[in-house]
Amino acid sequence: MSTIALTEAHHGSASSRVWSGPAPKRIVTGYGFWIFILSDIIMFAAFFATYAVLLGQTAGGPSGRDLFDLRGVAIETGFLLASSFTCGLASIAADSRSAIWFQLAMAVTCALGLAFLSIEGNEFASLVARGAGPTRSAFLSAFFTLVGCHGLHVSAGILWLLTMMAQVFTKGFRPDIQRRILCFALFWHALDIIWIAVFTIVYLLGSAV
Amino acid sequence: MSNGHHEIDDSIDLAPGDEHVEDGIAQRIVGYLTGLGLAILLTATSFFVAGTNLVWEPSIPVALVVLAIAQMGVHLVFFLHITTGPDNTNNVLALAFGVLIVILLMGGSLWIMDNLNHNMVPMDQIMQMQR
């Protein structure tokens, strides 16, 4: 990549920009992680397509209208949205190298994420208890795969969050730690974006059918 | 363009998720608060529209999809700081490609499966033919 750019600079390309060396590591890392997030979103798109196709295939079992508790979903949405906000505050604290505010904002993010997961766990448990587990119908298989996959991502995000708190505590705001915080923030905000699609397509549109 | 990160100073690009910080902490927090407010508004509208009788019913799915796309835009702008500026070109292009694949994947799946549903013989008739 750098050689191409160098030859371009030698020939005096149309761009008026002077070649200033390879991109900083923060941009390379962030951009690479951005590509990963987009590929993750494409994987979710496949699950969403599956869910949309199988929405009516309830095999005589309960449909979304019978099962979904929209009040619980609204509370879940509120928790995840608030955690996205506090994650943003943690990013600001990391940029200004304030360890106390960073740890505080991350702790709140973690608590909100755990609250989200506990509501989701309760919902799954109550569905299974009512005989509406993933084996009941194609609709429910698609539902548990999609929402469960998002829940797994949130769980992994919380483990990552705790790791970042520990790393900032022991190593401080080194440039490599800052890059990991950048990637974590991208991941967490992306999970919230996917949740918008989940509550719209799965719950709101799914309970209209 | 300083981002509190020395690595970035001599570059014209911005990492995805990063924003300019000359504005200071207060202004950045206001940015996140704006995003939070808009997101709450759009989410509340979605849940209201889904449960109300005040809206013409066949329009509800379209309204929900539009509200969701709007909220994704709000998150991208205010939380992920994706902008139309020249320092974000690479981030926007990667995003555009991702969106293209998502549209092909979801639109294509729904289109094909709908076509099959229309053109295939219903299941009970297949059972009768097998007898």
mmCIF file of C-alpha atoms in Angstrom:
data_model
loop_
_atom_site.group_PDB
_atom_site.id
_atom_site.type_symbol
_atom_site.label_atom_id
_atom_site.label_comp_id
_atom_site.label_asym_id
_atom_site.label_seq_id
_atom_site.Cartn_x
_atom_site.Cartn_y
_atom_site.Cartn_z
ATOM 1 C CA MET A 1 0.000 0.000 0.000
ATOM 2 C CA SER A 2 2.747 2.461 0.979
ATOM 3 C CA THR A 3 4.782 1.829 -2.202
ATOM 4 C CA ILE A 4 1.845 2.657 -4.431
ATOM 5 C CA ALA A 5 1.193 5.840 -2.552
ATOM 6 C CA LEU A 6 4.903 6.736 -2.732
ATOM 7 C CA THR A 7 5.101 6.337 -6.525
ATOM 8 C CA GLU A 8 1.965 8.417 -6.805
ATOM 9 C CA ALA A 9 3.617 11.141 -4.791
ATOM 10 C CA HIS A 10 6.739 10.953 -7.001
ATOM 11 C CA HIS A 11 4.735 11.422 -10.170
ATOM 12 C CA GLY A 12 2.958 14.360 -8.599
ATOM 13 C CA SER A 13 -0.602 13.003 -8.576
ATOM 14 C CA ALA A 14 -3.690 15.150 -9.023
ATOM 15 C CA SER A 15 -4.096 15.312 -5.275
ATOM 16 C CA SER A 16 -2.502 18.376 -3.759
ATOM 17 C CA ARG A 17 -1.860 16.435 -0.551
ATOM 18 C CA VAL A 18 1.756 15.764 0.273
ATOM 19 C CA TRP A 19 2.575 12.154 1.142
ATOM 20 C CA SER A 20 2.940 12.095 4.895
ATOM 21 C CA GLY A 21 3.766 8.471 5.640
ATOM 22 C CA PRO A 22 1.504 5.544 6.487
ATOM 23 C CA ALA A 23 -1.785 6.178 8.303
ATOM 24 C CA PRO A 24 -1.504 6.390 12.082
ATOM 25 C CA LYS A 25 -2.067 3.121 13.922
ATOM 26 C CA ARG A 26 -5.245 4.453 15.529
ATOM 27 C CA ILE A 27 -6.827 4.886 12.076
ATOM 28 C CA VAL A 28 -5.596 1.515 10.751
ATOM 29 C CA THR A 29 -6.891 -0.323 13.845
ATOM 30 C CA GLY A 30 -10.156 1.583 13.975
ATOM 31 C CA TYR A 31 -10.779 1.106 10.257
ATOM 32 C CA GLY A 32 -10.031 -2.621 10.436
ATOM 33 C CA PHE A 33 -12.442 -2.985 13.313
ATOM 34 C CA TRP A 34 -15.020 -0.940 11.393
ATOM 35 C CA ILE A 35 -14.772 -3.511 8.569
ATOM 36 C CA PHE A 36 -15.288 -6.309 11.119
ATOM 37 C CA ILE A 37 -18.381 -4.562 12.500
ATOM 38 C CA LEU A 38 -19.832 -4.188 8.997
ATOM 39 C CA SER A 39 -19.269 -7.903 8.346
ATOM 40 C CA ASP A 40 -20.944 -8.670 11.674
ATOM 41 C CA ILE A 41 -23.914 -6.540 10.590
ATOM 42 C CA ILE A 42 -24.091 -8.536 7.343
ATOM 43 C CA MET A 43 -24.236 -11.736 9.398
ATOM 44 C CA PHE A 44 -27.106 -10.256 11.409
ATOM 45 C CA ALA A 45 -28.807 -9.277 8.127
ATOM 46 C CA ALA A 46 -28.861 -12.976 7.196
ATOM 47 C CA PHE A 47 -30.533 -13.811 10.525
ATOM 48 C CA PHE A 48 -33.027 -10.966 10.023
ATOM 49 C CA ALA A 49 -33.858 -12.252 6.538
ATOM 50 C CA THR A 50 -34.366 -15.756 7.992
ATOM 51 C CA TYR A 51 -36.651 -14.384 10.697
ATOM 52 C CA ALA A 52 -38.693 -12.327 8.204
ATOM 53 C CA VAL A 53 -39.135 -15.349 5.929
ATOM 54 C CA LEU A 54 -40.132 -17.677 8.786
ATOM 55 C CA LEU A 55 -42.329 -15.180 10.652
ATOM 56 C CA GLY A 56 -45.573 -16.916 9.691
ATOM 57 C CA GLN A 57 -44.297 -20.508 10.035
ATOM 58 C CA THR A 58 -45.583 -21.144 13.550
ATOM 59 C CA ALA A 59 -46.531 -24.821 12.954
ATOM 60 C CA GLY A 60 -49.826 -24.273 14.767
ATOM 61 C CA GLY A 61 -47.955 -22.895 17.770
ATOM 62 C CA PRO A 62 -48.004 -19.425 19.321
ATOM 63 C CA SER A 63 -47.195 -16.397 17.127
ATOM 64 C CA GLY A 64 -45.399 -13.196 18.033
ATOM 65 C CA ARG A 65 -48.665 -11.494 18.979
ATOM 66 C CA ASP A 66 -49.325 -14.176 21.624
ATOM 67 C CA LEU A 67 -45.797 -14.203 23.026
ATOM 68 C CA PHE A 68 -44.124 -10.805 22.989
ATOM 69 C CA ASP A 69 -44.283 -8.495 25.995
ATOM 70 C CA LEU A 70 -43.677 -5.059 24.462
ATOM 71 C CA ARG A 71 -43.412 -3.336 27.837
ATOM 72 C CA GLY A 72 -40.383 -5.469 28.717
ATOM 73 C CA VAL A 73 -38.885 -4.794 25.287
ATOM 74 C CA ALA A 74 -39.326 -1.025 25.789
ATOM 75 C CA ILE A 75 -37.474 -1.226 29.121
ATOM 76 C CA GLU A 76 -34.691 -3.308 27.510
ATOM 77 C CA THR A 77 -34.413 -0.707 24.748
ATOM 78 C CA GLY A 78 -34.129 2.071 27.330
ATOM 79 C CA PHE A 79 -31.329 0.261 29.185
ATOM 80 C CA LEU A 80 -29.321 -0.389 26.016
ATOM 81 C CA LEU A 81 -29.780 3.173 24.743
ATOM 82 C CA ALA A 82 -28.676 4.624 28.090
ATOM 83 C CA SER A 83 -25.650 2.296 28.094
ATOM 84 C CA SER A 84 -24.695 3.560 24.618
ATOM 85 C CA PHE A 85 -24.795 7.094 26.014
ATOM 86 C CA THR A 86 -22.630 6.263 29.049
ATOM 87 C CA CYS A 87 -20.238 4.401 26.732
ATOM 88 C CA GLY A 88 -19.890 7.691 24.820
ATOM 89 C CA LEU A 89 -19.118 9.465 28.097
ATOM 90 C CA ALA A 90 -16.437 6.811 28.778
ATOM 91 C CA SER A 91 -14.876 7.603 25.368
ATOM 92 C CA ILE A 92 -14.750 11.312 26.252
ATOM 93 C CA ALA A 93 -13.212 10.473 29.644
ATOM 94 C CA ALA A 94 -10.599 8.260 27.926
ATOM 95 C CA ASP A 95 -9.713 11.059 25.472
ATOM 96 C CA SER A 96 -9.216 13.463 28.385
ATOM 97 C CA ARG A 97 -7.345 10.767 30.331
ATOM 98 C CA SER A 98 -9.568 10.954 33.377
ATOM 99 C CA ALA A 99 -9.341 7.505 34.947
ATOM 100 C CA ILE A 100 -12.032 8.138 37.585
ATOM 101 C CA TRP A 101 -14.686 9.302 35.105
ATOM 102 C CA PHE A 102 -13.720 6.524 32.685
ATOM 103 C CA GLN A 103 -14.133 3.800 35.325
ATOM 104 C CA LEU A 104 -17.385 5.352 36.546
ATOM 105 C CA ALA A 105 -18.913 5.633 33.054
ATOM 106 C CA MET A 106 -17.794 2.084 32.176
ATOM 107 C CA ALA A 107 -19.228 0.716 35.436
ATOM 108 C CA VAL A 108 -22.604 2.329 34.671
ATOM 109 C CA THR A 109 -22.430 0.972 31.093
ATOM 110 C CA CYS A 110 -21.746 -2.490 32.519
ATOM 111 C CA ALA A 111 -24.665 -2.264 34.974
ATOM 112 C CA LEU A 112 -27.065 -1.169 32.214
ATOM 113 C CA GLY A 113 -25.823 -3.950 29.928
ATOM 114 C CA LEU A 114 -26.354 -6.527 32.694
ATOM 115 C CA ALA A 115 -29.858 -5.171 33.329
ATOM 116 C CA PHE A 116 -30.589 -5.576 29.611
ATOM 117 C CA LEU A 117 -29.292 -9.155 29.659
ATOM 118 C CA SER A 118 -31.270 -10.104 32.772
ATOM 119 C CA ILE A 119 -34.554 -8.924 31.197
ATOM 120 C CA GLU A 120 -33.707 -10.834 28.025
ATOM 121 C CA GLY A 121 -32.807 -13.930 30.060
ATOM 122 C CA ASN A 122 -36.122 -13.716 31.936
ATOM 123 C CA GLU A 123 -37.995 -13.411 28.648
ATOM 124 C CA PHE A 124 -36.250 -16.470 27.184
ATOM 125 C CA ALA A 125 -36.862 -18.497 30.357
ATOM 126 C CA SER A 126 -40.548 -17.596 30.433
ATOM 127 C CA LEU A 127 -40.955 -18.485 26.740
ATOM 128 C CA VAL A 128 -39.356 -21.886 27.275
ATOM 129 C CA ALA A 129 -41.464 -22.434 30.413
ATOM 130 C CA ARG A 130 -44.613 -21.728 28.378
ATOM 131 C CA GLY A 131 -43.621 -24.399 25.854
ATOM 132 C CA ALA A 132 -42.497 -21.830 23.298
ATOM 133 C CA GLY A 133 -38.824 -22.811 23.154
ATOM 134 C CA PRO A 134 -36.666 -22.771 20.029
ATOM 135 C CA THR A 135 -37.800 -26.293 19.072
ATOM 136 C CA ARG A 136 -41.515 -25.413 18.954
ATOM 137 C CA SER A 137 -41.654 -23.927 15.439
ATOM 138 C CA ALA A 138 -39.498 -22.495 12.648
ATOM 139 C CA PHE A 139 -40.640 -19.035 13.739
ATOM 140 C CA LEU A 140 -39.364 -19.589 17.280
ATOM 141 C CA SER A 141 -36.084 -21.144 16.044
ATOM 142 C CA ALA A 142 -35.451 -18.009 13.976
ATOM 143 C CA PHE A 143 -36.450 -15.787 16.920
ATOM 144 C CA PHE A 144 -34.112 -17.466 19.421
ATOM 145 C CA THR A 145 -31.220 -17.542 16.916
ATOM 146 C CA LEU A 146 -31.488 -13.843 16.075
ATOM 147 C CA VAL A 147 -32.197 -12.380 19.510
ATOM 148 C CA GLY A 148 -29.916 -14.913 21.222
ATOM 149 C CA CYS A 149 -27.067 -13.996 18.879
ATOM 150 C CA HIS A 150 -27.497 -10.334 19.796
ATOM 151 C CA GLY A 151 -27.576 -11.295 23.480
ATOM 152 C CA LEU A 152 -24.326 -13.260 23.055
ATOM 153 C CA HIS A 153 -22.740 -10.199 21.470
ATOM 154 C CA VAL A 154 -23.821 -8.083 24.448
ATOM 155 C CA SER A 155 -22.383 -10.704 26.844
ATOM 156 C CA ALA A 156 -19.075 -10.681 24.964
ATOM 157 C CA GLY A 157 -19.189 -6.870 25.032
ATOM 158 C CA ILE A 158 -19.557 -6.875 28.810
ATOM 159 C CA LEU A 159 -16.544 -9.194 29.190
ATOM 160 C CA TRP A 160 -14.579 -6.840 26.916
ATOM 161 C CA LEU A 161 -15.808 -3.835 28.942
ATOM 162 C CA LEU A 162 -14.552 -5.369 32.210
ATOM 163 C CA THR A 163 -11.224 -6.170 30.519
ATOM 164 C CA MET A 164 -10.853 -2.536 29.439
ATOM 165 C CA MET A 165 -11.606 -1.313 32.972
ATOM 166 C CA ALA A 166 -8.903 -3.635 34.316
ATOM 167 C CA GLN A 167 -6.403 -2.643 31.617
ATOM 168 C CA VAL A 168 -6.887 1.079 32.209
ATOM 169 C CA PHE A 169 -6.538 0.431 35.947
ATOM 170 C CA THR A 170 -3.228 -1.454 35.599
ATOM 171 C CA LYS A 171 -1.669 0.072 32.462
ATOM 172 C CA GLY A 172 -3.209 3.536 32.217
ATOM 173 C CA PHE A 173 -4.147 5.324 29.000
ATOM 174 C CA ARG A 174 -1.330 3.984 26.786
ATOM 175 C CA PRO A 175 -1.870 4.453 23.027
ATOM 176 C CA ASP A 176 -2.588 0.718 22.542
ATOM 177 C CA ILE A 177 -5.136 0.773 25.369
ATOM 178 C CA GLN A 178 -6.737 3.867 23.805
ATOM 179 C CA ARG A 179 -7.080 1.965 20.503
ATOM 180 C CA ARG A 180 -8.802 -0.912 22.297
ATOM 181 C CA ILE A 181 -11.174 1.563 23.959
ATOM 182 C CA LEU A 182 -11.957 2.999 20.497
ATOM 183 C CA CYS A 183 -12.746 -0.490 19.158
ATOM 184 C CA PHE A 184 -14.839 -1.348 22.203
ATOM 185 C CA ALA A 185 -16.890 1.859 21.786
ATOM 186 C CA LEU A 186 -17.470 1.021 18.097
ATOM 187 C CA PHE A 187 -18.604 -2.481 19.080
ATOM 188 C CA TRP A 188 -20.963 -1.289 21.811
ATOM 189 C CA HIS A 189 -22.589 1.441 19.674
ATOM 190 C CA ALA A 190 -22.966 -1.057 16.790
ATOM 191 C CA LEU A 191 -24.814 -3.458 19.136
ATOM 192 C CA ASP A 192 -27.272 -0.685 19.920
ATOM 193 C CA ILE A 193 -27.800 -0.038 16.195
ATOM 194 C CA ILE A 194 -28.533 -3.745 15.659
ATOM 195 C CA TRP A 195 -30.957 -3.625 18.607
ATOM 196 C CA ILE A 196 -32.950 -0.898 16.769
ATOM 197 C CA ALA A 197 -33.505 -3.421 13.973
ATOM 198 C CA VAL A 198 -34.329 -6.145 16.529
ATOM 199 C CA PHE A 199 -37.023 -4.239 18.380
ATOM 200 C CA THR A 200 -38.512 -2.933 15.132
ATOM 201 C CA ILE A 201 -38.468 -6.089 12.984
ATOM 202 C CA VAL A 202 -38.701 -8.821 15.615
ATOM 203 C CA TYR A 203 -40.931 -7.304 18.282
ATOM 204 C CA LEU A 204 -42.971 -4.435 16.812
ATOM 205 C CA LEU A 205 -43.501 -5.859 13.296
ATOM 206 C CA GLY A 206 -43.473 -9.445 14.638
ATOM 207 C CA SER A 207 -46.309 -8.817 17.085
ATOM 208 C CA ALA A 208 -48.385 -7.164 14.348
ATOM 209 C CA VAL A 209 -48.556 -10.462 12.421
ATOM 210 C CA MET B 1 -6.920 18.500 14.329
ATOM 211 C CA SER B 2 -5.926 17.095 17.664
ATOM 212 C CA ASN B 3 -7.834 14.259 19.185
ATOM 213 C CA GLY B 4 -6.007 13.904 22.440
ATOM 214 C CA HIS B 5 -3.987 11.310 20.509
ATOM 215 C CA HIS B 6 -0.603 12.430 19.207
ATOM 216 C CA GLU B 7 -0.603 9.730 16.539
ATOM 217 C CA ILE B 8 -3.390 11.517 14.722
ATOM 218 C CA ASP B 9 -1.995 15.018 14.481
ATOM 219 C CA ASP B 10 -0.389 14.880 11.024
ATOM 220 C CA SER B 11 -3.142 12.976 9.256
ATOM 221 C CA ILE B 12 -6.188 14.208 7.381
ATOM 222 C CA ASP B 13 -8.284 11.113 8.069
ATOM 223 C CA LEU B 14 -10.282 10.293 11.164
ATOM 224 C CA ALA B 15 -10.697 6.811 12.658
ATOM 225 C CA PRO B 16 -14.297 5.558 12.710
ATOM 226 C CA GLY B 17 -15.833 6.548 16.033
ATOM 227 C CA ASP B 18 -13.439 9.468 16.549
ATOM 228 C CA GLU B 19 -14.569 13.080 16.489
ATOM 229 C CA HIS B 20 -12.769 16.398 16.487
ATOM 230 C CA VAL B 21 -12.175 17.556 20.009
ATOM 231 C CA GLU B 22 -11.248 21.228 19.587
ATOM 232 C CA ASP B 23 -14.846 21.780 20.677
ATOM 233 C CA GLY B 24 -14.024 20.649 24.203
ATOM 234 C CA ILE B 25 -15.607 18.173 26.568
ATOM 235 C CA ALA B 26 -18.819 20.125 27.223
ATOM 236 C CA GLN B 27 -19.672 20.341 23.539
ATOM 237 C CA ARG B 28 -18.946 16.639 23.006
ATOM 238 C CA ILE B 29 -21.269 15.733 25.889
ATOM 239 C CA VAL B 30 -23.945 17.982 24.359
ATOM 240 C CA GLY B 31 -23.488 16.003 21.109
ATOM 241 C CA TYR B 32 -24.121 12.699 22.892
ATOM 242 C CA LEU B 33 -27.088 14.216 24.763
ATOM 243 C CA THR B 34 -28.584 15.415 21.457
ATOM 244 C CA GLY B 35 -28.230 11.909 20.037
ATOM 245 C CA LEU B 36 -29.761 10.391 23.162
ATOM 246 C CA GLY B 37 -32.726 12.800 23.028
ATOM 247 C CA LEU B 38 -33.414 12.145 19.340
ATOM 248 C CA ALA B 39 -33.058 8.374 19.842
ATOM 249 C CA ILE B 40 -35.510 8.402 22.772
ATOM 250 C CA LEU B 41 -37.966 10.443 20.690
ATOM 251 C CA LEU B 42 -37.761 8.056 17.723
ATOM 252 C CA THR B 43 -37.959 4.921 19.911
ATOM 253 C CA ALA B 44 -40.970 6.279 21.788
ATOM 254 C CA THR B 45 -42.658 7.137 18.473
ATOM 255 C CA SER B 46 -41.999 3.582 17.204
ATOM 256 C CA PHE B 47 -43.565 1.945 20.260
ATOM 257 C CA PHE B 48 -46.480 4.422 20.170
ATOM 258 C CA VAL B 49 -47.168 3.851 16.458
ATOM 259 C CA ALA B 50 -47.030 0.057 16.895
ATOM 260 C CA GLY B 51 -49.664 0.055 19.633
ATOM 261 C CA THR B 52 -52.064 2.780 18.528
ATOM 262 C CA ASN B 53 -55.346 2.845 16.653
ATOM 263 C CA LEU B 54 -54.853 6.481 15.665
ATOM 264 C CA VAL B 55 -52.802 5.626 12.561
ATOM 265 C CA TRP B 56 -54.140 4.028 9.381
ATOM 266 C CA GLU B 57 -53.193 0.404 9.983
ATOM 267 C CA PRO B 58 -51.592 -0.586 6.639
ATOM 268 C CA SER B 59 -49.156 2.324 6.994
ATOM 269 C CA ILE B 60 -47.776 1.110 10.329
ATOM 270 C CA PRO B 61 -45.066 -1.299 9.014
ATOM 271 C CA VAL B 62 -43.708 1.350 6.640
ATOM 272 C CA ALA B 63 -43.745 3.946 9.418
ATOM 273 C CA LEU B 64 -41.864 1.567 11.753
ATOM 274 C CA VAL B 65 -39.185 0.842 9.132
ATOM 275 C CA VAL B 66 -38.726 4.550 8.376
ATOM 276 C CA LEU B 67 -38.456 5.380 12.102
ATOM 277 C CA ALA B 68 -35.883 2.589 12.583
ATOM 278 C CA ILE B 69 -33.743 3.800 9.663
ATOM 279 C CA ALA B 70 -33.946 7.364 10.997
ATOM 280 C CA GLN B 71 -32.803 6.198 14.426
ATOM 281 C CA MET B 72 -29.901 4.228 12.920
ATOM 282 C CA GLY B 73 -28.885 7.476 11.191
ATOM 283 C CA VAL B 74 -29.037 9.337 14.505
ATOM 284 C CA HIS B 75 -26.820 6.696 16.149
ATOM 285 C CA LEU B 76 -24.318 6.773 13.267
ATOM 286 C CA VAL B 77 -24.034 10.565 13.383
ATOM 287 C CA PHE B 78 -24.143 11.316 17.107
ATOM 288 C CA PHE B 79 -22.610 8.149 18.630
ATOM 289 C CA LEU B 80 -20.296 6.834 15.904
ATOM 290 C CA HIS B 81 -19.500 10.318 14.520
ATOM 291 C CA ILE B 82 -19.770 9.275 10.881
ATOM 292 C CA THR B 83 -19.853 12.517 8.893
ATOM 293 C CA THR B 84 -19.842 13.587 5.246
ATOM 294 C CA GLY B 85 -16.512 15.386 5.748
ATOM 295 C CA PRO B 86 -13.400 14.509 3.701
ATOM 296 C CA ASP B 87 -11.770 12.986 6.814
ATOM 297 C CA ASN B 88 -14.518 10.339 6.864
ATOM 298 C CA THR B 89 -14.558 9.257 3.198
ATOM 299 C CA ASN B 90 -13.116 5.789 3.841
ATOM 300 C CA ASN B 91 -15.480 5.127 6.760
ATOM 301 C CA VAL B 92 -18.529 6.219 4.739
ATOM 302 C CA LEU B 93 -17.532 4.142 1.683
ATOM 303 C CA ALA B 94 -17.065 1.001 3.791
ATOM 304 C CA LEU B 95 -20.441 1.665 5.422
ATOM 305 C CA ALA B 96 -22.084 2.195 2.024
ATOM 306 C CA PHE B 97 -20.739 -1.148 0.809
ATOM 307 C CA GLY B 98 -22.005 -2.859 3.955
ATOM 308 C CA VAL B 99 -25.442 -1.314 3.474
ATOM 309 C CA LEU B 100 -25.475 -2.466 -0.171
ATOM 310 C CA ILE B 101 -24.792 -6.080 0.871
ATOM 311 C CA VAL B 102 -27.409 -5.909 3.640
ATOM 312 C CA ILE B 103 -30.045 -4.608 1.193
ATOM 313 C CA LEU B 104 -29.168 -7.297 -1.394
ATOM 314 C CA LEU B 105 -29.238 -10.017 1.268
ATOM 315 C CA MET B 106 -32.508 -9.046 2.952
ATOM 316 C CA GLY B 107 -34.350 -7.772 -0.125
ATOM 317 C CA GLY B 108 -33.206 -10.726 -2.227
ATOM 318 C CA SER B 109 -34.173 -13.324 0.393
ATOM 319 C CA LEU B 110 -37.636 -11.830 0.921
ATOM 320 C CA TRP B 111 -38.228 -11.456 -2.829
ATOM 321 C CA ILE B 112 -37.165 -15.031 -3.673
ATOM 322 C CA MET B 113 -39.063 -16.629 -0.796
ATOM 323 C CA ASP B 114 -42.202 -14.627 -1.581
ATOM 324 C CA ASN B 115 -41.987 -15.747 -5.206
ATOM 325 C CA LEU B 116 -41.642 -19.387 -4.132
ATOM 326 C CA ASN B 117 -44.628 -19.031 -1.797
ATOM 327 C CA HIS B 118 -46.729 -17.760 -4.682
ATOM 328 C CA ASN B 119 -45.608 -20.277 -7.288
ATOM 329 C CA MET B 120 -45.387 -23.482 -5.276
ATOM 330 C CA VAL B 121 -48.274 -25.911 -4.931
ATOM 331 C CA PRO B 122 -49.708 -25.715 -1.384
ATOM 332 C CA MET B 123 -48.521 -28.424 0.998
ATOM 333 C CA ASP B 124 -51.878 -30.260 1.362
ATOM 334 C CA GLN B 125 -52.152 -30.637 -2.417
ATOM 335 C CA ILE B 126 -48.632 -32.101 -2.577
ATOM 336 C CA MET B 127 -49.709 -34.639 0.059
ATOM 337 C CA GLN B 128 -52.740 -35.597 -2.048
ATOM 338 C CA MET B 129 -50.599 -36.002 -5.179
ATOM 339 C CA GLN B 130 -48.334 -38.418 -3.317
ATOM 340 C CA ARG B 131 -51.213 -40.726 -2.484
#
